[in-house]
PDB file of C-alpha atoms in Angstrom:
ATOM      1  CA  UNK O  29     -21.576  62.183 -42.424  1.00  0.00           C
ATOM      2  CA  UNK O  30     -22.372  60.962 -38.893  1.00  0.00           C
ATOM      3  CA  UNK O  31     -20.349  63.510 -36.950  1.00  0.00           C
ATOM      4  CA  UNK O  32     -21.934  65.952 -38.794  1.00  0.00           C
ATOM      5  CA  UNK O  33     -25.284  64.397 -38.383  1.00  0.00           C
ATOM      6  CA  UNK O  34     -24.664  64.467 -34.422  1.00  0.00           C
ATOM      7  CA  UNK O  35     -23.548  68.237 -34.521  1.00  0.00           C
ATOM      8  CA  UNK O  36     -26.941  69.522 -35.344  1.00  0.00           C
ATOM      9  CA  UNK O  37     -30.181  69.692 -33.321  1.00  0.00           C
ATOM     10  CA  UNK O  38     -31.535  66.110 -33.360  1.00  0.00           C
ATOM     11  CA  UNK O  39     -33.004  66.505 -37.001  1.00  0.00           C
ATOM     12  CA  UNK O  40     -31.410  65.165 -40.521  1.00  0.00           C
ATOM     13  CA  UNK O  41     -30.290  67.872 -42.678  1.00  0.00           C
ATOM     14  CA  UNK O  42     -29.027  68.016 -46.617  1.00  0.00           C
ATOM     15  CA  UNK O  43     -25.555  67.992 -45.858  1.00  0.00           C
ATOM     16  CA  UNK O  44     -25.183  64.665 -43.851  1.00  0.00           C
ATOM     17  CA  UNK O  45     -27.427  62.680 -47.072  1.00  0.00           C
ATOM     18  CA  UNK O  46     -24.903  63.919 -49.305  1.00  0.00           C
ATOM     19  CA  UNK O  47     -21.897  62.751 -47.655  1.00  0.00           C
ATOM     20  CA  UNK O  48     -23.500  59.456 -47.476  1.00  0.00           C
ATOM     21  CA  UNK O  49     -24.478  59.382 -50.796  1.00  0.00           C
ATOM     22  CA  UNK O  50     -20.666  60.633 -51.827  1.00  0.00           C
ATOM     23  CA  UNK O  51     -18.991  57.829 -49.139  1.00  0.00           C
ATOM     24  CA  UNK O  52     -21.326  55.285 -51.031  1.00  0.00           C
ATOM     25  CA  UNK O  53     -20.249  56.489 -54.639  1.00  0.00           C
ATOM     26  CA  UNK O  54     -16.484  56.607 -53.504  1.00  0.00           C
ATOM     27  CA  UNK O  55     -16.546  52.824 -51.363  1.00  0.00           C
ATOM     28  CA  UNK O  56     -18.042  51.588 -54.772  1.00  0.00           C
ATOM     29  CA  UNK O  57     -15.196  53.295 -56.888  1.00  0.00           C
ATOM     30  CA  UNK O  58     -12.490  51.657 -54.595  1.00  0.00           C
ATOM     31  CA  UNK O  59     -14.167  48.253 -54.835  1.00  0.00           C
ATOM     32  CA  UNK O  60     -14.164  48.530 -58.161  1.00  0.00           C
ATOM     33  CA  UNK O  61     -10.722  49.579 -58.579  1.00  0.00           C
ATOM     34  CA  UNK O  62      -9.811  46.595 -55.980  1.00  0.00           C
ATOM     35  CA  UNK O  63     -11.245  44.677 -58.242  1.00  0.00           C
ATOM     36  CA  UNK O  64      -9.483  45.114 -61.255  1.00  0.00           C
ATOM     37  CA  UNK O  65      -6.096  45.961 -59.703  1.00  0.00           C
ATOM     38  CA  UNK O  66      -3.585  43.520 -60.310  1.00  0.00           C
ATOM     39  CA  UNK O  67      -1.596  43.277 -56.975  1.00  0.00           C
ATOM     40  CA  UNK O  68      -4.768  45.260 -54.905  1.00  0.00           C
ATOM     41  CA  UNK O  69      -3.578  46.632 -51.475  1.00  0.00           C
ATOM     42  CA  UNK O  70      -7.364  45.064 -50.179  1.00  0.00           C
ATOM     43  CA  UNK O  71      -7.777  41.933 -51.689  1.00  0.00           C
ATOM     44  CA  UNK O  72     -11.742  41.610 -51.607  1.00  0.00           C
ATOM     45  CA  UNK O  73     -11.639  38.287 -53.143  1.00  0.00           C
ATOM     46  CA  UNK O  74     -10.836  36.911 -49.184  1.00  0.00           C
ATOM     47  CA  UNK O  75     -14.708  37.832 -48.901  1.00  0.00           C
ATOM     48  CA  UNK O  76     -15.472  35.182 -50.951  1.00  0.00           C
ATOM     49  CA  UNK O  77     -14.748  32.915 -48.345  1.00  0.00           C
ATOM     50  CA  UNK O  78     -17.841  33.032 -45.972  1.00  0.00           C
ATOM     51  CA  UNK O  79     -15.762  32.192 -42.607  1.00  0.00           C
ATOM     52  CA  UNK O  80     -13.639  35.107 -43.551  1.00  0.00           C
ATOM     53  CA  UNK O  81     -15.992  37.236 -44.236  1.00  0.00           C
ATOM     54  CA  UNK O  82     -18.613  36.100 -41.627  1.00  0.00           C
ATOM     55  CA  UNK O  83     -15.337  37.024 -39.109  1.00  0.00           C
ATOM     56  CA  UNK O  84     -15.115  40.366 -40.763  1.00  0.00           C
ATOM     57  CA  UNK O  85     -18.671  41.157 -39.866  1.00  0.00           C
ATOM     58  CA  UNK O  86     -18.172  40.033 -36.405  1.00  0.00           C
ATOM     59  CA  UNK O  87     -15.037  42.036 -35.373  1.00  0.00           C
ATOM     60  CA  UNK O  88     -16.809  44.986 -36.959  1.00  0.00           C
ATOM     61  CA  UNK O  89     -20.043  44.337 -34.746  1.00  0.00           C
ATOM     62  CA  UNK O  90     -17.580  43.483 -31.906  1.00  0.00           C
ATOM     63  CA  UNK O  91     -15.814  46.799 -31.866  1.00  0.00           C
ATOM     64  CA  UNK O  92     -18.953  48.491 -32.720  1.00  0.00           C
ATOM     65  CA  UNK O  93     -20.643  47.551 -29.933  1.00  0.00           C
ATOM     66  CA  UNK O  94     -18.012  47.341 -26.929  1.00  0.00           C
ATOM     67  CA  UNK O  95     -14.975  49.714 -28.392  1.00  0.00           C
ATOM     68  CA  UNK O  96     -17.330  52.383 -29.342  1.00  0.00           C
ATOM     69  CA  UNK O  97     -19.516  52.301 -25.756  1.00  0.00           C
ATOM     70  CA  UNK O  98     -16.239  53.065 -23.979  1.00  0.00           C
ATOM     71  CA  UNK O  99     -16.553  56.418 -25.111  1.00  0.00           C
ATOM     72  CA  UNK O 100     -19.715  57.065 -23.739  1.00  0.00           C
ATOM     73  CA  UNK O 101     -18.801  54.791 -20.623  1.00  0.00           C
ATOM     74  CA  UNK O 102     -16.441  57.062 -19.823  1.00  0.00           C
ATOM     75  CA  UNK O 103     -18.844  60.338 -20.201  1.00  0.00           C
ATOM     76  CA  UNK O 104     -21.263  58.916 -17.810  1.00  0.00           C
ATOM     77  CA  UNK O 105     -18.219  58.064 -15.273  1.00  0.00           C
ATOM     78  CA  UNK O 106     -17.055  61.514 -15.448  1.00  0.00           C
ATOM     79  CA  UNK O 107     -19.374  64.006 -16.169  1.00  0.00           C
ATOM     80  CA  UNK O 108     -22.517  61.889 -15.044  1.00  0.00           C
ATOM     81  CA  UNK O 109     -20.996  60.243 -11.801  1.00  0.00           C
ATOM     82  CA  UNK O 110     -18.543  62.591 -11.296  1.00  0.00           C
ATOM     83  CA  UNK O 111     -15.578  60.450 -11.308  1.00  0.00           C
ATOM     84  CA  UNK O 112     -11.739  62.063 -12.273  1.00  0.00           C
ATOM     85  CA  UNK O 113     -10.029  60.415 -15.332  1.00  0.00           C
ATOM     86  CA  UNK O 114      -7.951  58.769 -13.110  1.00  0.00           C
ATOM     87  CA  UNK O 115     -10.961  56.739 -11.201  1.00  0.00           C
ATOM     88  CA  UNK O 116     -12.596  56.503 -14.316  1.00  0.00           C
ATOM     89  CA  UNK O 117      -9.493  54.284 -15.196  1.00  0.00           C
ATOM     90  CA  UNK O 118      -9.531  52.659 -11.902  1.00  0.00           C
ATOM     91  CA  UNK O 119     -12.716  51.841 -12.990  1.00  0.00           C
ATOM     92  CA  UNK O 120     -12.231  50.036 -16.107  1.00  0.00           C
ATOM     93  CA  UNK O 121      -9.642  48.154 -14.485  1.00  0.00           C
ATOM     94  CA  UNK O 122     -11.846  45.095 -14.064  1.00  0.00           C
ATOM     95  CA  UNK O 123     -12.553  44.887 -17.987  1.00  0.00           C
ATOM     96  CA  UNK O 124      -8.952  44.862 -18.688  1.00  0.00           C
ATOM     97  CA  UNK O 125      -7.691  42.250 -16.438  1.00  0.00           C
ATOM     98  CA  UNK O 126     -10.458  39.786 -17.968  1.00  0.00           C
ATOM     99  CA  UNK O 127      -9.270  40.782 -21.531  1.00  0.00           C
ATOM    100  CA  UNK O 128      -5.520  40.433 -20.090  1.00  0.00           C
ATOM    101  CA  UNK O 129      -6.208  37.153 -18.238  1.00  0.00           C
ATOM    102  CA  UNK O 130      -8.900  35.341 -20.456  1.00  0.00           C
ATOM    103  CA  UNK O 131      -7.439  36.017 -24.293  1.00  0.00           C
ATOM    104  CA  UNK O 132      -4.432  33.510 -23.858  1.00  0.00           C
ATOM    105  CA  UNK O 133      -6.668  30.655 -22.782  1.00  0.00           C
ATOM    106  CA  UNK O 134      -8.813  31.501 -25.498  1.00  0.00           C
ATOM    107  CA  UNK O 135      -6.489  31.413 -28.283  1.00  0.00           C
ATOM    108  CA  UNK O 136      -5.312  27.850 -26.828  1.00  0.00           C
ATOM    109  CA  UNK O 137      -8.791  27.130 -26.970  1.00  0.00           C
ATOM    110  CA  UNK O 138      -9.766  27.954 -30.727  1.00  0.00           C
ATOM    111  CA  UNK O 139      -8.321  24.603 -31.794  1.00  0.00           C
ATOM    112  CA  UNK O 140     -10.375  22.665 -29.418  1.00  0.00           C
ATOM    113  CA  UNK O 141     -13.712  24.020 -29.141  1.00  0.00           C
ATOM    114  CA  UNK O 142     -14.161  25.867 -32.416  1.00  0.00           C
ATOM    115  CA  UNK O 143     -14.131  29.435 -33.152  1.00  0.00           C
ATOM    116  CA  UNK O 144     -17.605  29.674 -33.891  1.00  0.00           C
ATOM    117  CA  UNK O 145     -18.602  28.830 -30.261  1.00  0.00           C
ATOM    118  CA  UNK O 146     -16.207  30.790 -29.089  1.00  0.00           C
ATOM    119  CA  UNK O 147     -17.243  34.040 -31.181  1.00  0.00           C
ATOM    120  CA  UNK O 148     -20.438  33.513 -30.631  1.00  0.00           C
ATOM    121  CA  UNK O 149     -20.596  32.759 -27.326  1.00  0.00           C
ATOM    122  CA  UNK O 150     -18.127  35.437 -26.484  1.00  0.00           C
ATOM    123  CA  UNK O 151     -20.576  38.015 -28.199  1.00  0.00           C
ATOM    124  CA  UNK O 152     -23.435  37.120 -26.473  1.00  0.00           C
ATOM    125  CA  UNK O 153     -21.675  37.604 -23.152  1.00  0.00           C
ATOM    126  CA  UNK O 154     -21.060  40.994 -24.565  1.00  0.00           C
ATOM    127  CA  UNK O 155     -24.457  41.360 -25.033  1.00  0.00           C
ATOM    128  CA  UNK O 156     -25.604  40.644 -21.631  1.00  0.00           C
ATOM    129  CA  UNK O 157     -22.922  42.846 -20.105  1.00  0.00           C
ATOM    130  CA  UNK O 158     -24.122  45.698 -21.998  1.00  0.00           C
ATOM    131  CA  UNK O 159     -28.123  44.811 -21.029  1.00  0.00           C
ATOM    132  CA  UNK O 160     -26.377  44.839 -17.256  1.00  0.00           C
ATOM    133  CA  UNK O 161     -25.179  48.360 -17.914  1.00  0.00           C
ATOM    134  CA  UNK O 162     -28.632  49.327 -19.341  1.00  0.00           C
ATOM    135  CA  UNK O 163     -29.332  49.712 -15.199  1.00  0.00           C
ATOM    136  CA  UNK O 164     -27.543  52.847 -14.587  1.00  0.00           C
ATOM    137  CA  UNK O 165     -29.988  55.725 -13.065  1.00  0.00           C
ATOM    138  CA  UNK O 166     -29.656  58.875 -13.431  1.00  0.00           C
ATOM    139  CA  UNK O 167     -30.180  58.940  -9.267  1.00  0.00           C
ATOM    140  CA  UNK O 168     -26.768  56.751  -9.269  1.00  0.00           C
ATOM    141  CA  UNK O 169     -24.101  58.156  -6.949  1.00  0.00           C
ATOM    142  CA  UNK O 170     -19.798  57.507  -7.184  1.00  0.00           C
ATOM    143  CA  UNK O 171     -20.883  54.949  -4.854  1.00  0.00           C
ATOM    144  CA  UNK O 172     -22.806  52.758  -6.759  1.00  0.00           C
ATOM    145  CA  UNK O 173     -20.269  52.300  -9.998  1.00  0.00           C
ATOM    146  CA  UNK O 174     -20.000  49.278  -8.447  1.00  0.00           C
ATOM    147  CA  UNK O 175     -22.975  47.515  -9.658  1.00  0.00           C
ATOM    148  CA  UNK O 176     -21.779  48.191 -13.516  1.00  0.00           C
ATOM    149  CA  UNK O 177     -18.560  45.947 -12.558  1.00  0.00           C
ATOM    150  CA  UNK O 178     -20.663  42.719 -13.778  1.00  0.00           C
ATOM    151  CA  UNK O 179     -20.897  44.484 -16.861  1.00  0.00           C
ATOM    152  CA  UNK O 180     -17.426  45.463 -17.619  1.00  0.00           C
ATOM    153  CA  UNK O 181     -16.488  41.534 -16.756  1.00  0.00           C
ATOM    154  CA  UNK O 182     -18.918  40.303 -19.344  1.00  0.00           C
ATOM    155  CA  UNK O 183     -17.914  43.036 -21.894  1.00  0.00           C
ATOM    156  CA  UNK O 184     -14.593  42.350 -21.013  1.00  0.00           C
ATOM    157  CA  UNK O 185     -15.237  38.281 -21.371  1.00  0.00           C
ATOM    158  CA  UNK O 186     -16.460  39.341 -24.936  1.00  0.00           C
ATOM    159  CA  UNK O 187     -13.419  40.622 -26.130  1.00  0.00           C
ATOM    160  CA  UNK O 188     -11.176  37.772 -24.767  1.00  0.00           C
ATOM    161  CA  UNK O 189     -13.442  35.383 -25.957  1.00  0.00           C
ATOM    162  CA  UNK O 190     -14.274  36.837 -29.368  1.00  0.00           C
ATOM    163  CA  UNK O 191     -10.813  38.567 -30.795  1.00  0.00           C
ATOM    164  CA  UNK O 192      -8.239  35.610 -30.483  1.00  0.00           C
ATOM    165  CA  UNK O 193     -10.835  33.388 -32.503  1.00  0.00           C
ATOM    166  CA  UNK O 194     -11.533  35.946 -35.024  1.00  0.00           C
ATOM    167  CA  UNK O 195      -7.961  36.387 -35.678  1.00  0.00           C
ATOM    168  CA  UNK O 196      -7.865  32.531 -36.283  1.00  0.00           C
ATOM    169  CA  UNK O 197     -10.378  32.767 -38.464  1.00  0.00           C
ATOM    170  CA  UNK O 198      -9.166  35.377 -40.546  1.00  0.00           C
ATOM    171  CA  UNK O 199      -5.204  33.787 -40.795  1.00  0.00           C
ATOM    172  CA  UNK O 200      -6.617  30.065 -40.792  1.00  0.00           C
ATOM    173  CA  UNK O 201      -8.763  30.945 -44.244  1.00  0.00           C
ATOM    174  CA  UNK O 202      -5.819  31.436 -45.983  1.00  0.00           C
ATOM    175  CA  UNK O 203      -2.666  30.472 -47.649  1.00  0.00           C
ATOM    176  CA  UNK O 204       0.228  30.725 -45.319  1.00  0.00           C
ATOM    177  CA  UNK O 205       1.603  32.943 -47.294  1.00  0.00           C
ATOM    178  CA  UNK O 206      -1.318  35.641 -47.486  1.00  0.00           C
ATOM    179  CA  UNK O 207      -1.870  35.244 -43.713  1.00  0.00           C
ATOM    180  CA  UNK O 208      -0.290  38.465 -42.970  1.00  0.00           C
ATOM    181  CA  UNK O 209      -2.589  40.470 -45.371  1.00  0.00           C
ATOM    182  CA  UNK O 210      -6.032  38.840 -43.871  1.00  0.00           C
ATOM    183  CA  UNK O 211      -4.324  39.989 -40.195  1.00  0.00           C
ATOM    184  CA  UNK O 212      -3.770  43.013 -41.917  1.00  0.00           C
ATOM    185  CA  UNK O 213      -7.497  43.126 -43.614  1.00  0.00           C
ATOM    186  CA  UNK O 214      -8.825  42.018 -40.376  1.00  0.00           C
ATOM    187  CA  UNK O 215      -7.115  45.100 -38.262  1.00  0.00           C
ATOM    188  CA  UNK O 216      -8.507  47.774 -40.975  1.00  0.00           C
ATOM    189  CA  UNK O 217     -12.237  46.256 -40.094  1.00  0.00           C
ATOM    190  CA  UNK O 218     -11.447  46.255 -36.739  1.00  0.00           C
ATOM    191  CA  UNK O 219     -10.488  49.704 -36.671  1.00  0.00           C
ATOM    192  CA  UNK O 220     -13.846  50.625 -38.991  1.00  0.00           C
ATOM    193  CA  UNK O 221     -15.408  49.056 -36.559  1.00  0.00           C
ATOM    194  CA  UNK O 222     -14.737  50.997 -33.564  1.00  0.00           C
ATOM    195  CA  UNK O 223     -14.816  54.690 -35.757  1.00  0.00           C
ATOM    196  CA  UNK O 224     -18.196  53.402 -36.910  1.00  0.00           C
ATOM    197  CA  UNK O 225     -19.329  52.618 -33.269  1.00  0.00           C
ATOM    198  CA  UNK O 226     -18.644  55.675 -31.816  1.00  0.00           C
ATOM    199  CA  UNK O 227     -20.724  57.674 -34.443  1.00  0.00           C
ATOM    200  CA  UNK O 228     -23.437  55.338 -34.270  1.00  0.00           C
ATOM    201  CA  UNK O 229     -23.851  54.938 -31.219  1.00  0.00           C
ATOM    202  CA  UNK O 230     -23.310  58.748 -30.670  1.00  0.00           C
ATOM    203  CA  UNK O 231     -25.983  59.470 -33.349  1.00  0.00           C
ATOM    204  CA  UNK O 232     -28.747  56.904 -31.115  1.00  0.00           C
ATOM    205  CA  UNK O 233     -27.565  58.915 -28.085  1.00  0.00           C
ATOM    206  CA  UNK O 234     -27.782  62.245 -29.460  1.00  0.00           C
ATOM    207  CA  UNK O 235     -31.133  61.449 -30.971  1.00  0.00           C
ATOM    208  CA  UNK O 236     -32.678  60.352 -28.167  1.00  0.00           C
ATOM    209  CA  UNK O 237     -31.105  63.376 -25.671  1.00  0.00           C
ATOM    210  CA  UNK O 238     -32.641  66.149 -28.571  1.00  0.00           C
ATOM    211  CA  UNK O 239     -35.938  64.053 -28.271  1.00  0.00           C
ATOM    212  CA  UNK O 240     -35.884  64.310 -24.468  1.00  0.00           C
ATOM    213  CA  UNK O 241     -34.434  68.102 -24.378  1.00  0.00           C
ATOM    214  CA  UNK O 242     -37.518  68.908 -26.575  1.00  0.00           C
ATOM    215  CA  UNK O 243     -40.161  67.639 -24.207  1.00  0.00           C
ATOM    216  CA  UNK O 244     -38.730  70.206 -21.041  1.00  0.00           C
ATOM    217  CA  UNK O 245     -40.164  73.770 -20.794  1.00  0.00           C
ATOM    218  CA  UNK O 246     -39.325  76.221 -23.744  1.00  0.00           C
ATOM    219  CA  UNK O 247     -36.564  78.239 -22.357  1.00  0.00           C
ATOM    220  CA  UNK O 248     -34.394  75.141 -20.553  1.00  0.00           C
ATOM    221  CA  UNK O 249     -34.681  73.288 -23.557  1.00  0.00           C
ATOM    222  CA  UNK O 250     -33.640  75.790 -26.332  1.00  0.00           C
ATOM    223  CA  UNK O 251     -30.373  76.454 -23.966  1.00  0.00           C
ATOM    224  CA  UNK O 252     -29.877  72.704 -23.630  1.00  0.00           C
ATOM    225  CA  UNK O 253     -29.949  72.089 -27.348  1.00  0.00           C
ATOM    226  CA  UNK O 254     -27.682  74.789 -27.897  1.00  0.00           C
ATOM    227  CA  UNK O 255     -25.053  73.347 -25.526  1.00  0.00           C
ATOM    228  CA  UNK O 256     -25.273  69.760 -27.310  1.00  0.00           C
ATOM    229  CA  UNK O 257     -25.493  66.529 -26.104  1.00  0.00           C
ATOM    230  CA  UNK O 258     -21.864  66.196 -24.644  1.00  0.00           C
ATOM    231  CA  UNK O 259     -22.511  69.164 -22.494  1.00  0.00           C
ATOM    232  CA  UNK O 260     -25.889  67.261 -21.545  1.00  0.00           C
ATOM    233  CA  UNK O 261     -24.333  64.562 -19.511  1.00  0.00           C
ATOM    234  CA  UNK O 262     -23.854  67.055 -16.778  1.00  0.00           C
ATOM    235  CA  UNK O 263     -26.474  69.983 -17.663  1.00  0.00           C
ATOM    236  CA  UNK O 264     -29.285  67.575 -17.905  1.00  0.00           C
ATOM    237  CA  UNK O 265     -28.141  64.493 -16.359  1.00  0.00           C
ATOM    238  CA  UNK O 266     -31.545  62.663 -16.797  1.00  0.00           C
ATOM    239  CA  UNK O 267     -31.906  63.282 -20.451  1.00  0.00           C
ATOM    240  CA  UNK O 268     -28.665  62.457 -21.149  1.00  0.00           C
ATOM    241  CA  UNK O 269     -28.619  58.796 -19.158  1.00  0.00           C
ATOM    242  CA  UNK O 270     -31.845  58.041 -20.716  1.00  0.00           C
ATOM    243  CA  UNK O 271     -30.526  58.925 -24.361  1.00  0.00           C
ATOM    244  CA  UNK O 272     -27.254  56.548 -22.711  1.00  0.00           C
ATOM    245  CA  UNK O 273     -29.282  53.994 -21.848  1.00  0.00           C
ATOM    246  CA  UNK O 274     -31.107  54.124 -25.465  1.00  0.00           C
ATOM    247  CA  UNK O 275     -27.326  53.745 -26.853  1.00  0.00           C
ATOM    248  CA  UNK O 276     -26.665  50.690 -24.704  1.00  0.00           C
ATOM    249  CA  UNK O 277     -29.668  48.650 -26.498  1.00  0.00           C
ATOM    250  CA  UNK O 278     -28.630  49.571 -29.619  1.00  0.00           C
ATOM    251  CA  UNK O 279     -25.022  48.193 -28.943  1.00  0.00           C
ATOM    252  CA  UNK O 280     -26.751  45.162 -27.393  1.00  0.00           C
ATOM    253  CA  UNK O 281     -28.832  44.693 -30.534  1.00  0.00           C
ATOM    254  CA  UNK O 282     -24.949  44.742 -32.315  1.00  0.00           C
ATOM    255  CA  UNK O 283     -23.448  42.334 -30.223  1.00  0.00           C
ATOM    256  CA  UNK O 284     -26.729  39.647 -30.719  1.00  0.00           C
ATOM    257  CA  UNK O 285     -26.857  40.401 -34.676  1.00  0.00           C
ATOM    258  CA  UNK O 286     -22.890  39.846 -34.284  1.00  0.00           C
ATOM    259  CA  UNK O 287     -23.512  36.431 -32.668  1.00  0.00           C
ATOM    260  CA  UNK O 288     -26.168  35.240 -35.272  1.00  0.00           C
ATOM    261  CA  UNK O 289     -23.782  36.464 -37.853  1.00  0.00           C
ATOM    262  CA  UNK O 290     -20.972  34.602 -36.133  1.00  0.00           C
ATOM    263  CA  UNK O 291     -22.797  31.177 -36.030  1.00  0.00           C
ATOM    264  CA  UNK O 292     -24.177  31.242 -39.695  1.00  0.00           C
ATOM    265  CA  UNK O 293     -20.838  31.767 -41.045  1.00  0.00           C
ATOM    266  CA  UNK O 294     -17.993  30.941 -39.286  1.00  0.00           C
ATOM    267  CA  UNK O 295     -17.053  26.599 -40.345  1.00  0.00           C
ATOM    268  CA  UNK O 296     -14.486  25.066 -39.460  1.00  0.00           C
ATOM    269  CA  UNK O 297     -14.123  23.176 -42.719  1.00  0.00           C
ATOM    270  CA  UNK O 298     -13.068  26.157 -44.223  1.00  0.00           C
ATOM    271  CA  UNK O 299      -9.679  26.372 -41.683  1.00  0.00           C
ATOM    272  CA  UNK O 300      -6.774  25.386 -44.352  1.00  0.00           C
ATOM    273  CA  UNK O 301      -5.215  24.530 -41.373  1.00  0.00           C
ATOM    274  CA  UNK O 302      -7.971  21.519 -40.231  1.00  0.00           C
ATOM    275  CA  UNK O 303      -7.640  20.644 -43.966  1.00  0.00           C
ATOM    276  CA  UNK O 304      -3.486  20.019 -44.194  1.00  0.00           C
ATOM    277  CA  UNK O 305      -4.127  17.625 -41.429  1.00  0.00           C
ATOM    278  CA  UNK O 306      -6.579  15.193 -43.504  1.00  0.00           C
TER     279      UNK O 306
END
């Protein structure tokens, strides 16, 4: 329903509504069928543990926010800075060694600090790498991509910080022998997440660049509309960073309501793990 929503002009149409209202009829259908399953592939009675299900909700705001910018990061590296797809890797480079060098010490941290703190804090890092990203211009040149490295540290600093702990979480909530299918339940949110993400944060963006679009002179703006918001990021490079920029507050809104979520729920009293060892 999103994609669809983000292939038209900027406006809602009939046909997006009704594949919500058909993807809401069918996710109640399979819950209910979950439900009364006796050996369910999804076991939805994990949820009812709220540090399972308050992880849930974080890894999906998690990869919402930072999995699904990296498409757009890498639109405005290449078609808005000009960079190749092999310096747009380059690029990125600093974000993975953090993930790389951060997520071991992280998981050996879980124990001792908590996975609430670590979620949360991790997330809010996120959030204030993405806010730091909010700064690209559409004046920017290939040689200032070097002010968003801050960013991809904190973003990256998110995602070390955040996934070992959720994982922990998610297998610690459990019996032993059903830790495999919350890793397993935890993977398909993750995944959700990041398809989820992408469309959102493409329908903000796209919104915002038809908004913009509208507001130039007649005949630039009916050819600019025509051409979509993908071909924007180099036809009108202005509209298209602002409508960027819009979809970097809405993932930093993600990453903070991912945090709050993340400190609510998350207890450690509900680790089986913390409770074997009374």
């Amino acid at each position: 329903a999103l994609i669809f929503l983000n292939s038209g002009n900027g406006s809602v149409t009939a046909l997006p509504i009704a594949l919500f209202v058909a993807g809401g009829i069918l996710g109640a259908v399979f819950i209910v069928m979950e439900l009364r399953a006796d050996d369910p592939l999804y076991d939805l009675t994990l949820f009812c543990n709220r540090s399972f299900s308050g992880a849930a909700v974080a890894v999906f705001l998690l990869s919402a926010a930072t999995l699904g910018l990296l498409f757009f990061l890498t639109l405005y590296l290449q078609n808005a800075l000009g960079f190749s797809p092999l310096k747009t890797g380059v690029a990125l480079i600093p974000m993975t060694i953090v993930v790389l060098g951060l997520s071991p010490v992280a998981g050996r941290a879980v124990p001792i600090v908590g996975a609430r703190a670590l979620v949360s804090c991790g997330m809010l890092c996120g959030a204030v790498g993405v806010a730091v990203l909010h700064f690209v211009s559409p004046e920017s040149t290939q040689s200032d991509w070097y002010v968003l490295i801050p960013g991809f540290v904190l973003v990256g600093v998110a995602l070390a910080l955040g996934n070992p702990a959720i994982v922990a979480v998610a297998t610690g909530t459990v019996p032993h022998e059903r830790s495999g299918l919350a890793s397993g339940m935890n993977s398909v949110v993750r995944q959700i997440g990041t398809a989820f993400g992408i469309a959102l944060i493409g329908t903000v963006v796209t919104f915002s660049y038809m908004h913009g679009v509208h507001a130039l002179a007649s005949p630039r703006a009916q050819k600019l509309q025509h051409a979509g918001m993908l071909a924007g990021s180099t036809l009108a490079k202005p509209e298209w960073v602002a409508a960027f920029r819009d979809g970097l507050l809405f993932a930093v809104l993600l990453l903070a309501l991912g945090a709050i979520v993340a400190f609510g729920t998350i207890r450690k009293s509900d680790r089986l793990a913390e409770k074997r060892g009374r």
